[in-house]
Short mmCIF file of C-alpha atoms and ligand atoms in Angstrom, two decimals:
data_model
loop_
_atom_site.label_atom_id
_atom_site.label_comp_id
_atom_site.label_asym_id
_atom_site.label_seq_id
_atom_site.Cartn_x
_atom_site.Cartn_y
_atom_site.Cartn_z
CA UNK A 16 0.00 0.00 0.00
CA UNK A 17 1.12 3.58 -0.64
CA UNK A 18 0.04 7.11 -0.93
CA UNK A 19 0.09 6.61 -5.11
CA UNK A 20 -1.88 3.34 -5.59
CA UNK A 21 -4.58 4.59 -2.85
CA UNK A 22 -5.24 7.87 -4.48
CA UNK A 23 -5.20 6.34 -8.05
CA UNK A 24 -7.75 3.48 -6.82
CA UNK A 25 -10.00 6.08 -4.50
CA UNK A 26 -10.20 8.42 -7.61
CA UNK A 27 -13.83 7.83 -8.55
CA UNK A 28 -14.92 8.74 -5.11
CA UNK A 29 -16.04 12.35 -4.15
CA UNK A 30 -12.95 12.72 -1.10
CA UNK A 31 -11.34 15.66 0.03
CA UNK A 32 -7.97 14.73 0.58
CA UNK A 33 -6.31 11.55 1.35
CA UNK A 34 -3.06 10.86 3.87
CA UNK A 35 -0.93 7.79 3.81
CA UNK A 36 1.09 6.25 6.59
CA UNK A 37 3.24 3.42 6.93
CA UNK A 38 2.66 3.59 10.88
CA UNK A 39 1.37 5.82 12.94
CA UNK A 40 -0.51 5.40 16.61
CA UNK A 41 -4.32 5.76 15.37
CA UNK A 42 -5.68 7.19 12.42
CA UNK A 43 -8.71 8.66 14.19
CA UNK A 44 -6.26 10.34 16.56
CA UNK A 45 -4.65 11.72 13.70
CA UNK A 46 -8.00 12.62 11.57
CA UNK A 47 -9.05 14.72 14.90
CA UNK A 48 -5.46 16.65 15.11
CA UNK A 49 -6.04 17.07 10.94
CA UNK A 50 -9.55 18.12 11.50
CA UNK A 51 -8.57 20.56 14.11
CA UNK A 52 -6.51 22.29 11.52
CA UNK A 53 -9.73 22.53 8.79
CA UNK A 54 -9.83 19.03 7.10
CA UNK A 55 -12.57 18.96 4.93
CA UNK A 56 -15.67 16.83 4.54
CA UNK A 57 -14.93 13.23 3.65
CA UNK A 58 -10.96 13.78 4.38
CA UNK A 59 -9.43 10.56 4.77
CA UNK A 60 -6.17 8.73 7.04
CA UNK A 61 -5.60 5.56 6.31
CA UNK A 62 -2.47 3.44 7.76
CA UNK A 63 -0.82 -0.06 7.26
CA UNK A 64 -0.11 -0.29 11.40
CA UNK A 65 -1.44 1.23 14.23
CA UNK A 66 0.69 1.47 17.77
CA UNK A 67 -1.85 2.28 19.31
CA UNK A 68 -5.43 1.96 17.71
CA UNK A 69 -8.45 2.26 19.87
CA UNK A 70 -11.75 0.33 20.40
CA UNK A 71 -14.15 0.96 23.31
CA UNK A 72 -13.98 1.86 26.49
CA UNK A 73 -10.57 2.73 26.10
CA UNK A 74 -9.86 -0.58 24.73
CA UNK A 75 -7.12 -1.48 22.00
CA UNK A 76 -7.60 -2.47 18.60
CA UNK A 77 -5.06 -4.37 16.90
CA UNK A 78 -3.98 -3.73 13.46
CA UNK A 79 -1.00 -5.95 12.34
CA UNK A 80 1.04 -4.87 9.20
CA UNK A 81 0.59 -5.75 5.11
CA UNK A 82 -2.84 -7.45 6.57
CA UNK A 83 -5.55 -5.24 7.67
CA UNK A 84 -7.51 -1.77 6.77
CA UNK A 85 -6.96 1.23 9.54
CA UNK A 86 -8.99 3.97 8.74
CA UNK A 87 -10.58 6.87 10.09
CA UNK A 88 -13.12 9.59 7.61
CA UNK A 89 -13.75 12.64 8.92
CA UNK A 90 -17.41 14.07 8.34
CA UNK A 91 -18.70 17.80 8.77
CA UNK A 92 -21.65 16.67 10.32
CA UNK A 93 -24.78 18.65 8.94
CA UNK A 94 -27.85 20.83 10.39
CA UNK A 95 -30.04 17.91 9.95
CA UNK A 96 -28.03 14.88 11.10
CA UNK A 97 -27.10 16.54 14.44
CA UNK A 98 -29.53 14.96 16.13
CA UNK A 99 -28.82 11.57 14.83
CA UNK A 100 -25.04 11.57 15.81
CA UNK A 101 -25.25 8.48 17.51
CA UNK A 102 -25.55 6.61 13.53
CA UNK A 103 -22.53 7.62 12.34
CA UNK A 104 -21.50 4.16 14.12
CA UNK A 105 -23.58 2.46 12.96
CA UNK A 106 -23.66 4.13 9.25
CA UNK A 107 -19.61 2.55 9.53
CA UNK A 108 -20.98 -1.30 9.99
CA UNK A 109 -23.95 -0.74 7.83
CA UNK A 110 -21.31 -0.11 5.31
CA UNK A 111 -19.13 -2.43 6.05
CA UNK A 112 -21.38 -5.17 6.27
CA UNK A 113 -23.47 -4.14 3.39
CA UNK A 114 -19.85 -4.25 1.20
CA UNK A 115 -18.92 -7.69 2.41
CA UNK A 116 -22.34 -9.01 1.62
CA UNK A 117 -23.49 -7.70 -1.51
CA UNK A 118 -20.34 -6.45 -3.03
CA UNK A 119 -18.15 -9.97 -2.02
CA UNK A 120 -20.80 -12.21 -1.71
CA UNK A 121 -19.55 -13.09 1.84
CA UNK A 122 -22.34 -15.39 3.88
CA UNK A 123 -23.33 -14.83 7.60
CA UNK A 124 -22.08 -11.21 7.46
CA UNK A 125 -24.00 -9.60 10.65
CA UNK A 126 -23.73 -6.44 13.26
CA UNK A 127 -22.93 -7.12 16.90
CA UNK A 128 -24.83 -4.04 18.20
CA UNK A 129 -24.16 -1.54 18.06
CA UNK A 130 -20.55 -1.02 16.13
CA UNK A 131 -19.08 -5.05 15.36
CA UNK A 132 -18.57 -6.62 12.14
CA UNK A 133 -19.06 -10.41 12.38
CA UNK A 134 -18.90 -13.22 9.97
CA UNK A 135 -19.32 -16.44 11.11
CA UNK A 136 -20.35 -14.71 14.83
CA UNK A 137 -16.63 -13.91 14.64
CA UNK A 138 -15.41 -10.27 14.56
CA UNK A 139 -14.25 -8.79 11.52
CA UNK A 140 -14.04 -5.34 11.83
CA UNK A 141 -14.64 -2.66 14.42
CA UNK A 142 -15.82 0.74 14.67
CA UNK A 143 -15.21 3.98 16.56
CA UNK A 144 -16.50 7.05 16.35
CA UNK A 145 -15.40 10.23 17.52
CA UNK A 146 -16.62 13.43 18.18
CA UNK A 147 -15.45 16.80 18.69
CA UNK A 148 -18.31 19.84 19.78
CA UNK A 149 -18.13 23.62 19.45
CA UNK A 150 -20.83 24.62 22.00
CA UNK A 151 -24.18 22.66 21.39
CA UNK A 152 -23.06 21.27 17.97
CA UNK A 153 -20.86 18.47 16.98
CA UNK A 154 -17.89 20.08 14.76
CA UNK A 155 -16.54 16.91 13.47
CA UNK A 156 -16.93 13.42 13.93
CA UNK A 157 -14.77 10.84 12.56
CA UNK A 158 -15.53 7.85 11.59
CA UNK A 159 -12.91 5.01 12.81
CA UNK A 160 -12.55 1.73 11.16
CA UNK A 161 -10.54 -1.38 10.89
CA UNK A 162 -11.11 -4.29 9.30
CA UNK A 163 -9.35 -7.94 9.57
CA UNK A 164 -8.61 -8.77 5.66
CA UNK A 165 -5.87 -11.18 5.32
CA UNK A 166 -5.25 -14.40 8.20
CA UNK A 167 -1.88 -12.15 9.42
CA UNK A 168 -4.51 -9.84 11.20
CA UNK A 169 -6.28 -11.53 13.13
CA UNK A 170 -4.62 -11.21 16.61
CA UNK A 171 -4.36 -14.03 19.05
CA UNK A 172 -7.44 -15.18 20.46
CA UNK A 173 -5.66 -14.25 24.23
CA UNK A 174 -5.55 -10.87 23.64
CA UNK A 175 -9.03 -10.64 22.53
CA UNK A 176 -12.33 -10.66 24.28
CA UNK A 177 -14.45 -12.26 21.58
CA UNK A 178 -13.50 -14.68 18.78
CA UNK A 179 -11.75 -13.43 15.40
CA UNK A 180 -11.17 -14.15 11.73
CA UNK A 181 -10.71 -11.86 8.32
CA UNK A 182 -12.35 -11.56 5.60
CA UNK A 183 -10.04 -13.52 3.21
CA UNK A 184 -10.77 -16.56 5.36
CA UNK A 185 -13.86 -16.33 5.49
CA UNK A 186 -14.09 -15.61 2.24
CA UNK A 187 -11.59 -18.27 0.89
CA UNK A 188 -9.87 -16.09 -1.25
CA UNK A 189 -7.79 -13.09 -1.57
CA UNK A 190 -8.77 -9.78 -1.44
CA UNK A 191 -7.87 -5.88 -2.26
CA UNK A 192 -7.21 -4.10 0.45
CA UNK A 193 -7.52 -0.87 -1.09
CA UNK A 194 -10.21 -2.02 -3.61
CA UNK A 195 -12.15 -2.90 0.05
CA UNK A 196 -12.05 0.25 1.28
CA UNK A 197 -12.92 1.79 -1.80
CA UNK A 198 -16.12 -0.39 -2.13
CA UNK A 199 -16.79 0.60 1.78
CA UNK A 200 -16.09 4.35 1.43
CA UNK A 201 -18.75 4.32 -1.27
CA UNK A 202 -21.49 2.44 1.11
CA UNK A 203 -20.76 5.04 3.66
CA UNK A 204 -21.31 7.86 1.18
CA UNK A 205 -24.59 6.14 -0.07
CA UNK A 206 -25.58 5.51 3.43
CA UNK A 207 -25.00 8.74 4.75
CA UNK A 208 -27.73 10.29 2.25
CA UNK A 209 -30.05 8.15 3.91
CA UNK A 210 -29.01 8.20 7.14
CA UNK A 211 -32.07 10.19 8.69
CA UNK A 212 -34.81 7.75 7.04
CA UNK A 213 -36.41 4.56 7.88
CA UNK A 214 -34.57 2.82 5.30
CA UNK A 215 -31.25 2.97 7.26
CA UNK A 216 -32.35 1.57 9.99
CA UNK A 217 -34.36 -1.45 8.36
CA UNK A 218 -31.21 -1.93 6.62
CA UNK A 219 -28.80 -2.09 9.94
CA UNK A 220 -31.77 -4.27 11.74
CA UNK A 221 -32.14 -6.74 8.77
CA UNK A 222 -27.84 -7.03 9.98
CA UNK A 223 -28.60 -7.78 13.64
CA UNK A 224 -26.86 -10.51 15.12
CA UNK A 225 -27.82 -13.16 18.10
CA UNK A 226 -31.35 -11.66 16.64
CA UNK A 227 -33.83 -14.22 18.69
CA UNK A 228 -31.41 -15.25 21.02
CA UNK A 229 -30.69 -14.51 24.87
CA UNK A 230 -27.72 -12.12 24.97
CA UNK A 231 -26.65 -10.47 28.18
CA UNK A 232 -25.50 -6.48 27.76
CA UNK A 233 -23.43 -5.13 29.70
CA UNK A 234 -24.03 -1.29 30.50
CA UNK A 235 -21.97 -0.32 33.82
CA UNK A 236 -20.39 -2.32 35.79
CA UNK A 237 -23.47 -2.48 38.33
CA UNK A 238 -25.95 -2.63 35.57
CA UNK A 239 -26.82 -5.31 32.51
CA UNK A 240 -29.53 -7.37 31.53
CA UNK A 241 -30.20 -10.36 30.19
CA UNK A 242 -33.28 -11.62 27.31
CA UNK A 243 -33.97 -12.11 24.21
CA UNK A 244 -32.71 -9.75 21.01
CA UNK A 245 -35.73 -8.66 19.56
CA UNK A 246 -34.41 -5.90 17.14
CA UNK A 247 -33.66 -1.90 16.83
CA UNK A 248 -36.50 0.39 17.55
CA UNK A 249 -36.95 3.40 15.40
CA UNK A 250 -33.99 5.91 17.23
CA UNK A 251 -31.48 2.44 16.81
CA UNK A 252 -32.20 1.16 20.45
CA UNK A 253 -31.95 -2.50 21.37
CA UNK A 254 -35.19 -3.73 22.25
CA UNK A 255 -34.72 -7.23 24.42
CA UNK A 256 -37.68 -8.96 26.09
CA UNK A 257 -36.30 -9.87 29.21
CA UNK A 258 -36.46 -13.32 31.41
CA UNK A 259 -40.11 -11.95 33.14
CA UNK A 260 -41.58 -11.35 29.65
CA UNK A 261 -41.42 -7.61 29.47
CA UNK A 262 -39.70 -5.32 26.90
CA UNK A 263 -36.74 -3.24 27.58
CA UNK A 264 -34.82 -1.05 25.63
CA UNK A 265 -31.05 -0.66 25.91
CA UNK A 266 -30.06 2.85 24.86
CA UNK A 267 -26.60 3.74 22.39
CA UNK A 268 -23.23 3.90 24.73
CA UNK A 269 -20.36 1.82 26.30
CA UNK A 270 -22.44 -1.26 26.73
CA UNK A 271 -20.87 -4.45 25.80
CA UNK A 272 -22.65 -7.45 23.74
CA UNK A 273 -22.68 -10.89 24.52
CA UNK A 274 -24.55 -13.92 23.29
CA UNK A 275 -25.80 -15.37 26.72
CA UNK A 276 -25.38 -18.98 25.85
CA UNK A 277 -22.05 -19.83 23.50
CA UNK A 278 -22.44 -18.77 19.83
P1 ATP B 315 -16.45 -6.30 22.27
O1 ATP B 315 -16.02 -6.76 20.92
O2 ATP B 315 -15.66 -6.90 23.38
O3 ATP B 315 -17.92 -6.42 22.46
P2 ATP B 315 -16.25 -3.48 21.77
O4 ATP B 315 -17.28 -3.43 20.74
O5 ATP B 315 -16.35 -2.47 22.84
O6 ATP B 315 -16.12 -4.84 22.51
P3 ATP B 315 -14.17 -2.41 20.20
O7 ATP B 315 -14.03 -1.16 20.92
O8 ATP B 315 -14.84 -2.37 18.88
O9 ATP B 315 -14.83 -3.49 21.09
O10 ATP B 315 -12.73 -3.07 19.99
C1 ATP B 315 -11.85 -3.37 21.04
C2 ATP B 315 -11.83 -4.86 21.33
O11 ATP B 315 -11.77 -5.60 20.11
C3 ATP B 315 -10.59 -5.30 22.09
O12 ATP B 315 -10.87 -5.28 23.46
C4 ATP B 315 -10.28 -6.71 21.59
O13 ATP B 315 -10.99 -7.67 22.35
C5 ATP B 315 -10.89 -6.71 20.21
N1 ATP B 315 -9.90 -6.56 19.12
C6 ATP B 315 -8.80 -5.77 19.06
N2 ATP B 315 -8.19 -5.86 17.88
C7 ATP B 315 -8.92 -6.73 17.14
C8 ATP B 315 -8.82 -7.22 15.83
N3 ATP B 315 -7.85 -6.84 14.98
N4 ATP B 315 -9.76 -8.12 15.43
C9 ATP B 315 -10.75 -8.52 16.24
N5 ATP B 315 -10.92 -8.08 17.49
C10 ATP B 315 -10.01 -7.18 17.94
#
């Protein structure tokens, strides 16, 4: 991968500006010091090898070199999609799943809710978005990405807190990295256009995974609940019926996903 082949692949798409790095520690730490200084709409940083690349709840996500996609896209975010903020997560699995399944014809693609990438109920790719506000308004958010391609990036399964794979294994055969995130970027710009209408969200539902199944989400450390995954309501809420029969709604934030019985 370098700075030549991605622009020259990326060329059909409607980006601002695109930055290259063989390292650095995490592109959305780097899109937020870029859009600090005035990036534009739909600038991009995209690395071989993060140091340091975030997930959650001041977790880490790994990103092992010549193997996987690091990326972070920063978006102006406009009058009417303030309110919706909280999508721009899930507008970056949407797109991701949506490109693995139509565009690569890969089976069992499906969203851990609210940000995971699974195939196979194994994570794939991982999503983190991140905000900066001028008063009442958000200013920037930037969309964070990675995404397992080859077998070389998935990490050990020690170091992880939910089974792993890639894409090219699941897929059983290889694939371009750059052409990838080309075919994502464009999902994410078709996506975003509808990201205010009911479409989106049938779309993301219709992704759901452990859909009918007893999960157990984690919200704080004193609070979770346990029941079945019913589905998204219509502001992207998890709706779970829980053990005495009635419905509950988990709300977007640092909650954590589990299936409650072994996938
Ligand atoms: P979880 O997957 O545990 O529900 P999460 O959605 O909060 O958590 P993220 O913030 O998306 O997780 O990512 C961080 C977590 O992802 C890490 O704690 C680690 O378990 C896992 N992880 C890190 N790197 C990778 C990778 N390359 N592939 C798959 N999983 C990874």
């Amino acid at each position: 991968m370098n700075q030549d082949e991605i622009t020259s692949t990326l060329s059909h798409l409607p980006l601002a500006e695109i930055r290259y790095f063989d390292s650095i520690s995490s592109s959305n730490e780097e899109a937020l010091t870029w859009a600090k200084s005035g990036a534009a709409d739909y600038s991009l940083v995209i690395t071989d090898t993060q140091t340091a690349g975030r997930g959650r709840l001041g977790r880490k996500w790994i990103t092992n070199p010549d193997s996987a996609l690091a990326f972070s896209i920063i978006i102006h975010p406009r009058p009417e999609e303030q309110r919706i903020l909280p999508l721009f997560s899930p507008l970056g699995s949407l797109a991701v799943a949506e490109t693995l399944s139509k565009r690569y014809g890969v089976d069992q693609v499906n969203i851990k809710w609210p940000n995971d990438v699974l195939i196979h109920e194994k994570k794939t790719a991982g999503i983190l978005v991140e905000t900066t506000w001028l008063g009442n308004s958000a200013q920037v958010a930037v969309i964070g990405i990675g995404v397992n391609v080859t077998p070389a990036s998935v990490p050990p399964q020690d170091l992880l807190l939910f089974p792993a794979t890639s894409v090219e294994l699941e897929k059983g055969s290889p694939v371009n990295r750059i052409e990838l995130l080309g075919n994502i970027l464009s999902e994410i710009i078709a996506w975003r256009e509808k990201i205010t209408q009911s479409e989106f969200l049938q779309a993301w539902d219709q992704y759901l995974a452990f859909r009918g199944k007893n999960v157990h989400v984690q919200q704080t450390e004193h609070w979770s609940v346990t029941g079945e995954l019913l589905g998204i309501d219509k502001y992207g809420n998890l709706r779970i019926r829980t053990e005495l029969g009635g419905e509950f709604s988990v709300a977007f934030g640092d909650v954590q996903l589990r299936p409650a019985e072994k996938p």
